[in-house]
Structure formats: structure tokens, C-alpha cells
Amino acid sequence: PKLEYLLTETRGRVAVVTLHRPKALNALCNGLFVELNQVLREFDDNKDIGAIVITGSERAFAAGADIKEMKDRGFIENYAEDFLGHWTQITKIRKPTIAAVNGFALGGGCELAMMCDIIYAGDKAVFGQPEIKLGTIPGAGGTQRLVRAIGKSKAMEMCLTGSVNLTAEEAERAGLVSRVYPADQVVDEAIKTAEKIGNLSLPIVQMVKDAINQSFEVPLSGGLTFERRLFHSTFASKDQKEGMAAFAEKRKANFTHN
Ligand code: HXC
């Protein structure tokens, strides 16, 4: 079926999903998110894909949830329908996701980026949580993932004022993004990293993602045990045998995702 709000392409083992609602700075309307969930699920299920890049336009990654679409909603319908609860489906994607952020990543846009595994930023990117200025609060991780990424004081300052934003450079310094590139290079760099990851053993890559995500959920002792058990289990894979044999034989490993 034709997509209204997204562009998708594949490059080798990398899928690139581009948010494409230019008239609204990629405001995340319901239709856009339904398509995003569907497309990500399809790439997650596609054996030929190893990693996924999510990006927007040069002007905006996404300027937040669609304010015009939600402004007249009521509490009861929000609660009954778990309004925007389906946004978290992105965090269930098992392949690595890289957000390549140019321009505005505000509100839900910042939260969407934070639901990805890695964030690369173009040098003009702006990260912010302006919800408080609309009389509401972040609803998809702005008060939770942001704290874990940049600490309490900066997260409080951003969410309480709604107007203190992070530049790309500040976001990198604070640990929200891993790298900053010139705006016109950030997508290519994200694809390069996704290719690197995509050529490694997919099940082992998934174990790394699971293990790191576990660190946000459990105390250190439990996370370390989880990690060690997964480490043990890698020895049941062909790719561990291949990877270590290739090292010993001084050749490049040829992973078969098994
Ligand atoms: C709906 C939006 C929008 C949004 C921009 N637009 N952001 N529409 N929802 N979040 C629309 C504008 O209405 C306008 O449409 C067009 O996009 C261009 O935007 P302008 O405002 O004209 O552009 P500019 O002057 O350059 O300002 C850019 C901006 C501003 C600073 C990013 O658009 C802005 O402040 N947007 C809202 C940011 C925000 O508050 N985000 C948080 C949303 S709440 P027209 O038709 O007039 O041309 C949220 C909650 C998440 O995200 C909860 C998750 C569970």
C-alpha cells in the first residue's frame, strides 16, 4: 500500500525510513505513526535487513506530536484508547535503529529520536521538550529517557522551561547524541554505521541491543548476570565459531546470521 507520510528505501542490508510530512515539519500525526510502526515492523521481519536508519528533512526531524490533531481531545478518550501508547512499539523493534537528526527534534520528535538506539545529529539540529508551553507534559519519554541520557538538571531545565533547547554540539557533550556531522552528511554517516552493524551477525547484534536495554530496567547485578548468560549463549551460534576462527586464521569473518 502507498505510504502517505514516509519514504522508504533499502541500501544493502540497511533500511532508511524518511519522515515526509514537509508542510507540518514532520509533526507526528496518528497516520504518520501508524505507517512508521508498520514499516519498521516489516523491516524488522525482513531477513535481508540488518539495521534501520530513521531520518526527517534538513529543516525538521520532527516538530513533535501533531498539536492541531490533539488539541480538542479529552481525558477519558485519551485514557480509554491509551492515546499515543502505540508510539512505544518502536522500542520493541529488535534490529538496531539509528536516528539521523537534522533541524527540529522537539517534543515527540526528541522522544522519537530517544527511542532509537543511536542518535547522530546534523550540526544545525535542535533538541527540546516544549510541551510545558502548550500546557501539557512530555508523554513518550521526555521526562524519563532524557534524564537517563543527560542527567536531572539539564532534563529539568529543558522540560520545566520548554524553551531551553540543546544544540547539536550541546547534545553531543551531554551524551544525548553520539556524533555531530555537517547537516548534509549526517544521513550518509548514519547509513555507514548501519552498514557496519548490518554486516555483523544479526542474532549477536540483537543480543547486544537486548543487553544494553536491560541496563535501563534492572539493577547492576541482574544486568551483569543477563549479560554473562547471553555471552555464554553466543557460543551456541555458528557466527561465534566463524568469528573466532577467522581471527585465528587471520582472515575476514563471513557471518551467516546463524
Ligand atoms: C502541528 C505543526 C507542528 C506540530 C509545526 N507545525 N509543528 N503542526 N503540530 N507540532 C506546522 C505549523 O503549524 C505550520 O503549519 C508549519 O508546520 C510550519 O511551522 P512554522 O511554525 O510556521 O515554522 P517556524 O516558524 O519555522 O517554527 C518552527 C517551530 C514551530 C519552532 C518548530 O513550528 C513550533 O514551535 N512547533 C511546535 C513545536 C512543539 O511544541 N512541539 C511539541 C508538540 S507536543 P501552517 O499550516 O501554519 O503552515 C508533543 C507531545 C508529545 O510533542 C507527546 C508524546 C506522547
Short mmCIF file of C-alpha atoms and ligand atoms in Angstrom, two decimals:
data_model
loop_
_atom_site.label_atom_id
_atom_site.label_comp_id
_atom_site.label_asym_id
_atom_site.label_seq_id
_atom_site.Cartn_x
_atom_site.Cartn_y
_atom_site.Cartn_z
CA PRO A 1 0.00 0.00 0.00
CA LYS A 2 1.16 3.53 -0.76
CA LEU A 3 2.65 5.45 2.15
CA GLU A 4 1.36 8.96 2.76
CA TYR A 5 3.84 10.25 5.32
CA LEU A 6 7.02 8.23 4.81
CA LEU A 7 9.64 7.47 2.19
CA THR A 8 11.50 4.19 2.44
CA GLU A 9 14.48 2.69 0.67
CA THR A 10 16.95 -0.08 1.23
CA ARG A 11 20.69 0.09 0.69
CA GLY A 12 22.20 -3.34 1.01
CA ARG A 13 21.28 -4.56 4.48
CA VAL A 14 20.23 -1.09 5.64
CA ALA A 15 16.68 0.25 5.57
CA VAL A 16 16.22 4.03 5.50
CA VAL A 17 12.91 5.45 6.66
CA THR A 18 12.38 9.17 6.00
CA LEU A 19 9.60 11.05 7.76
CA HIS A 20 7.97 13.03 4.98
CA ARG A 21 5.29 15.47 6.02
CA PRO A 22 7.06 18.64 4.90
CA LYS A 23 4.13 21.05 5.29
CA ALA A 24 3.97 20.37 9.03
CA LEU A 25 7.68 19.98 9.81
CA ASN A 26 7.04 16.24 10.15
CA ALA A 27 4.58 16.73 13.01
CA LEU A 28 3.79 13.22 14.17
CA CYS A 29 0.11 12.81 13.37
CA ASN A 30 -1.56 9.49 14.07
CA GLY A 31 -1.40 8.42 10.43
CA LEU A 32 2.34 9.02 10.31
CA PHE A 33 2.97 6.95 13.40
CA VAL A 34 0.74 4.11 12.21
CA GLU A 35 2.76 3.99 8.99
CA LEU A 36 6.05 4.22 10.88
CA ASN A 37 5.14 1.30 13.14
CA GLN A 38 4.02 -0.76 10.16
CA VAL A 39 7.12 -0.06 8.07
CA LEU A 40 9.50 -0.69 10.97
CA ARG A 41 7.76 -3.96 11.74
CA GLU A 42 8.16 -5.04 8.11
CA PHE A 43 11.87 -4.21 8.09
CA ASP A 44 12.28 -5.95 11.45
CA ASP A 45 10.75 -9.09 9.94
CA ASN A 46 12.80 -8.85 6.72
CA LYS A 47 15.76 -11.23 6.88
CA ASP A 48 17.74 -9.16 4.38
CA ILE A 49 17.78 -6.09 6.63
CA GLY A 50 20.31 -5.73 9.44
CA ALA A 51 19.79 -2.17 10.71
CA ILE A 52 17.39 0.73 10.25
CA VAL A 53 18.03 4.47 9.87
CA ILE A 54 15.21 6.89 10.70
CA THR A 55 15.53 10.45 9.47
CA GLY A 56 13.49 13.52 8.54
CA SER A 57 14.23 16.58 6.43
CA GLU A 58 17.01 19.16 6.73
CA ARG A 59 14.57 21.51 8.44
CA ALA A 60 12.98 19.08 10.82
CA PHE A 61 13.43 15.58 12.12
CA ALA A 62 10.01 16.09 13.70
CA ALA A 63 8.47 19.13 15.41
CA GLY A 64 6.54 16.97 17.84
CA ALA A 65 3.18 15.31 18.09
CA ASP A 66 0.56 16.96 15.90
CA ILE A 67 -0.78 19.76 18.09
CA LYS A 68 -3.72 20.59 15.83
CA GLU A 69 -4.82 16.96 15.77
CA MET A 70 -4.76 16.54 19.56
CA LYS A 71 -5.85 19.93 20.85
CA ASP A 72 -9.55 19.05 21.32
CA ARG A 73 -9.09 15.59 22.81
CA GLY A 74 -10.43 14.74 26.26
CA PHE A 75 -9.05 12.84 29.20
CA ILE A 76 -11.47 9.92 29.06
CA GLU A 77 -10.78 9.12 25.41
CA ASN A 78 -7.04 9.51 25.98
CA TYR A 79 -7.18 7.08 28.86
CA ALA A 80 -9.57 4.60 27.27
CA GLU A 81 -7.63 4.49 23.99
CA ASP A 82 -4.21 4.79 25.66
CA PHE A 83 -3.59 7.80 23.41
CA LEU A 84 -0.12 7.60 21.79
CA GLY A 85 0.61 4.34 23.60
CA HIS A 86 1.37 2.78 20.23
CA TRP A 87 4.40 5.07 19.92
CA THR A 88 6.35 2.71 22.15
CA GLN A 89 6.13 -0.04 19.52
CA ILE A 90 9.34 1.46 18.15
CA THR A 91 11.19 0.35 21.25
CA LYS A 92 10.12 -3.25 20.50
CA ILE A 93 11.96 -3.28 17.17
CA ARG A 94 14.74 -5.82 17.64
CA LYS A 95 17.13 -4.60 14.98
CA PRO A 96 19.33 -1.58 15.71
CA THR A 97 17.78 1.77 14.87
CA ILE A 98 19.77 4.93 14.21
CA ALA A 99 18.12 8.36 14.24
CA ALA A 100 19.79 10.79 11.85
CA VAL A 101 18.52 14.15 13.11
CA ASN A 102 18.58 17.42 11.21
CA GLY A 103 16.73 20.55 12.27
CA PHE A 104 13.99 20.43 14.89
CA ALA A 105 13.66 17.43 17.17
CA LEU A 106 11.06 18.88 19.50
CA GLY A 107 8.64 17.24 21.91
CA GLY A 108 7.61 13.93 20.45
CA GLY A 109 10.33 14.40 17.83
CA CYS A 110 13.01 14.42 20.50
CA GLU A 111 11.26 11.47 22.15
CA LEU A 112 11.17 9.54 18.88
CA ALA A 113 14.91 10.09 18.45
CA MET A 114 15.48 8.89 22.02
CA MET A 115 13.52 5.70 21.29
CA CYS A 116 16.17 4.86 18.69
CA ASP A 117 19.36 3.06 19.71
CA ILE A 118 21.84 5.64 18.42
CA ILE A 119 21.36 9.32 17.59
CA TYR A 120 23.53 11.15 15.06
CA ALA A 121 22.89 14.88 14.70
CA GLY A 122 23.45 17.36 11.92
CA ASP A 123 25.22 20.49 13.14
CA LYS A 124 22.03 22.59 12.99
CA ALA A 125 19.89 20.13 14.94
CA VAL A 126 17.89 21.39 17.92
CA PHE A 127 16.59 19.14 20.67
CA GLY A 128 13.87 20.34 23.01
CA GLN A 129 10.84 19.41 25.09
CA PRO A 130 8.50 22.41 24.65
CA GLU A 131 5.31 20.64 25.84
CA ILE A 132 5.03 22.69 29.02
CA LYS A 133 4.48 25.80 26.91
CA LEU A 134 1.38 24.09 25.49
CA GLY A 135 0.04 23.30 28.95
CA THR A 136 0.98 19.65 28.80
CA ILE A 137 3.99 17.49 29.52
CA PRO A 138 6.16 15.08 27.53
CA GLY A 139 4.31 11.79 27.06
CA ALA A 140 6.75 9.46 25.33
CA GLY A 141 9.92 9.51 27.36
CA GLY A 142 10.84 13.20 27.63
CA THR A 143 10.84 13.05 31.41
CA GLN A 144 12.38 9.56 31.54
CA ARG A 145 14.77 8.74 28.71
CA LEU A 146 16.05 12.30 28.63
CA VAL A 147 17.06 12.14 32.32
CA ARG A 148 18.92 8.90 31.73
CA ALA A 149 20.66 10.45 28.73
CA ILE A 150 21.67 13.88 30.03
CA GLY A 151 21.02 13.85 33.78
CA LYS A 152 18.49 15.51 36.03
CA SER A 153 19.49 19.16 35.98
CA LYS A 154 19.60 19.56 32.21
CA ALA A 155 16.43 17.48 31.73
CA MET A 156 14.61 19.52 34.38
CA GLU A 157 15.76 22.75 32.77
CA MET A 158 14.55 21.65 29.33
CA CYS A 159 11.21 20.19 30.41
CA LEU A 160 10.38 22.85 33.02
CA THR A 161 11.11 25.84 30.79
CA GLY A 162 10.11 24.32 27.47
CA SER A 163 12.40 26.85 25.84
CA VAL A 164 15.91 25.82 26.82
CA ASN A 165 16.90 23.62 23.91
CA LEU A 166 20.09 21.75 23.17
CA THR A 167 22.13 22.49 20.07
CA ALA A 168 23.69 19.51 18.33
CA GLU A 169 27.02 20.26 19.97
CA GLU A 170 25.46 20.57 23.43
CA ALA A 171 23.53 17.36 22.85
CA GLU A 172 26.76 15.57 21.99
CA ARG A 173 28.55 16.96 25.03
CA ALA A 174 25.65 15.91 27.24
CA GLY A 175 25.63 12.38 25.81
CA LEU A 176 22.24 12.56 24.10
CA VAL A 177 23.79 12.08 20.65
CA SER A 178 26.90 10.13 19.83
CA ARG A 179 28.17 12.22 16.93
CA VAL A 180 27.63 15.53 15.13
CA TYR A 181 28.19 15.89 11.37
CA PRO A 182 27.61 18.65 8.83
CA ALA A 183 23.89 18.61 8.09
CA ASP A 184 24.27 17.23 4.58
CA GLN A 185 26.40 14.30 5.76
CA VAL A 186 24.52 13.00 8.79
CA VAL A 187 22.24 10.60 6.91
CA ASP A 188 25.16 9.10 4.95
CA GLU A 189 27.15 8.69 8.15
CA ALA A 190 24.20 7.01 9.84
CA ILE A 191 23.87 4.66 6.86
CA LYS A 192 27.61 3.86 7.05
CA THR A 193 27.30 2.92 10.69
CA ALA A 194 24.14 0.94 9.97
CA GLU A 195 26.01 -0.92 7.20
CA LYS A 196 28.80 -1.75 9.62
CA ILE A 197 26.29 -3.12 12.11
CA GLY A 198 24.25 -4.81 9.40
CA ASN A 199 27.24 -6.82 8.21
CA LEU A 200 27.84 -8.27 11.66
CA SER A 201 25.94 -11.27 12.94
CA LEU A 202 22.32 -10.21 13.34
CA PRO A 203 21.45 -12.50 16.29
CA ILE A 204 24.60 -11.40 18.12
CA VAL A 205 23.81 -7.76 17.34
CA GLN A 206 20.34 -8.33 18.79
CA MET A 207 21.88 -9.75 21.96
CA VAL A 208 23.98 -6.63 22.41
CA LYS A 209 20.89 -4.45 21.96
CA ASP A 210 18.93 -6.59 24.44
CA ALA A 211 21.75 -6.49 26.98
CA ILE A 212 22.23 -2.74 26.82
CA ASN A 213 18.49 -2.14 27.01
CA GLN A 214 18.38 -4.43 30.04
CA SER A 215 20.72 -2.00 31.83
CA PHE A 216 17.84 0.51 31.95
CA GLU A 217 15.45 -1.97 33.53
CA VAL A 218 17.28 -3.92 36.23
CA PRO A 219 19.88 -3.42 38.97
CA LEU A 220 23.54 -3.87 38.02
CA SER A 221 23.86 -7.40 39.43
CA GLY A 222 20.87 -8.62 37.41
CA GLY A 223 22.09 -6.86 34.28
CA LEU A 224 25.54 -8.38 34.61
CA THR A 225 24.08 -11.87 35.01
CA PHE A 226 21.82 -11.31 31.98
CA GLU A 227 24.87 -10.16 30.01
CA ARG A 228 27.01 -13.14 31.03
CA ARG A 229 24.28 -15.65 30.17
CA LEU A 230 23.85 -14.08 26.73
CA PHE A 231 27.63 -14.12 26.32
CA HIS A 232 27.59 -17.83 27.13
CA SER A 233 24.81 -18.41 24.64
CA THR A 234 26.72 -16.81 21.76
CA PHE A 235 28.87 -19.96 21.81
CA ALA A 236 25.85 -21.87 20.50
CA SER A 237 25.98 -19.82 17.28
CA LYS A 238 27.78 -20.55 14.01
CA ASP A 239 28.78 -16.91 13.87
CA GLN A 240 30.81 -17.14 17.10
CA LYS A 241 32.68 -20.14 15.66
CA GLU A 242 33.21 -18.27 12.40
CA GLY A 243 34.24 -15.00 14.07
CA MET A 244 36.82 -16.57 16.33
CA ALA A 245 38.11 -18.98 13.64
CA ALA A 246 38.52 -16.06 11.24
CA PHE A 247 40.55 -14.17 13.83
CA ALA A 248 42.80 -17.16 14.45
CA GLU A 249 43.25 -17.73 10.70
CA LYS A 250 43.93 -14.01 10.09
CA ARG A 251 41.03 -13.62 7.63
CA LYS A 252 37.82 -11.64 7.49
CA ALA A 253 34.82 -13.27 9.14
CA ASN A 254 31.90 -14.22 6.94
CA PHE A 255 28.84 -14.12 9.17
CA THR A 256 25.72 -16.00 8.13
CA HIS A 257 23.43 -14.66 10.87
CA ASN A 258 23.19 -18.05 12.44
C1 HXC B 1 1.19 20.54 14.21
C2 HXC B 1 2.93 21.80 13.42
C3 HXC B 1 3.75 21.39 14.49
C4 HXC B 1 3.18 20.49 15.45
C5 HXC B 1 4.88 22.72 13.26
N1 HXC B 1 3.68 22.62 12.69
N2 HXC B 1 4.95 21.99 14.36
N3 HXC B 1 1.67 21.38 13.29
N4 HXC B 1 1.91 20.11 15.26
N5 HXC B 1 3.89 20.01 16.46
C6 HXC B 1 3.21 23.30 11.47
C7 HXC B 1 2.90 24.74 11.72
O1 HXC B 1 1.63 24.87 12.28
C8 HXC B 1 2.98 25.30 10.32
O2 HXC B 1 1.80 24.97 9.63
C9 HXC B 1 4.10 24.50 9.69
O3 HXC B 1 4.23 23.32 10.49
C10 HXC B 1 5.43 25.24 9.72
O4 HXC B 1 5.69 25.62 11.06
P1 HXC B 1 6.01 27.16 11.47
O5 HXC B 1 5.63 27.28 12.91
O6 HXC B 1 5.40 28.09 10.52
O7 HXC B 1 7.59 27.18 11.30
P2 HXC B 1 8.66 28.05 12.11
O8 HXC B 1 8.13 29.46 12.28
O9 HXC B 1 9.93 27.84 11.40
O10 HXC B 1 8.72 27.40 13.55
C11 HXC B 1 9.19 26.09 13.71
C12 HXC B 1 8.87 25.59 15.15
C13 HXC B 1 7.35 25.74 15.40
C14 HXC B 1 9.66 26.37 16.17
C15 HXC B 1 9.32 24.12 15.19
O11 HXC B 1 6.65 25.14 14.29
C16 HXC B 1 6.89 25.08 16.66
O12 HXC B 1 7.09 25.61 17.74
N6 HXC B 1 6.23 23.93 16.55
C17 HXC B 1 5.65 23.24 17.68
C18 HXC B 1 6.73 22.55 18.50
C19 HXC B 1 6.14 21.86 19.70
O13 HXC B 1 5.54 22.48 20.58
N7 HXC B 1 6.26 20.54 19.77
C20 HXC B 1 5.74 19.73 20.84
C21 HXC B 1 4.38 19.22 20.45
S1 HXC B 1 3.61 18.38 21.82
P3 HXC B 1 0.99 26.06 8.77
O14 HXC B 1 -0.22 25.31 8.33
O15 HXC B 1 0.72 27.21 9.67
O16 HXC B 1 1.95 26.42 7.66
C22 HXC B 1 4.30 16.86 21.80
C23 HXC B 1 3.79 15.89 22.85
C24 HXC B 1 4.42 14.55 22.67
O17 HXC B 1 5.14 16.55 21.03
C25 HXC B 1 3.68 13.53 23.45
C26 HXC B 1 4.08 12.14 23.00
C27 HXC B 1 3.33 11.02 23.66
#
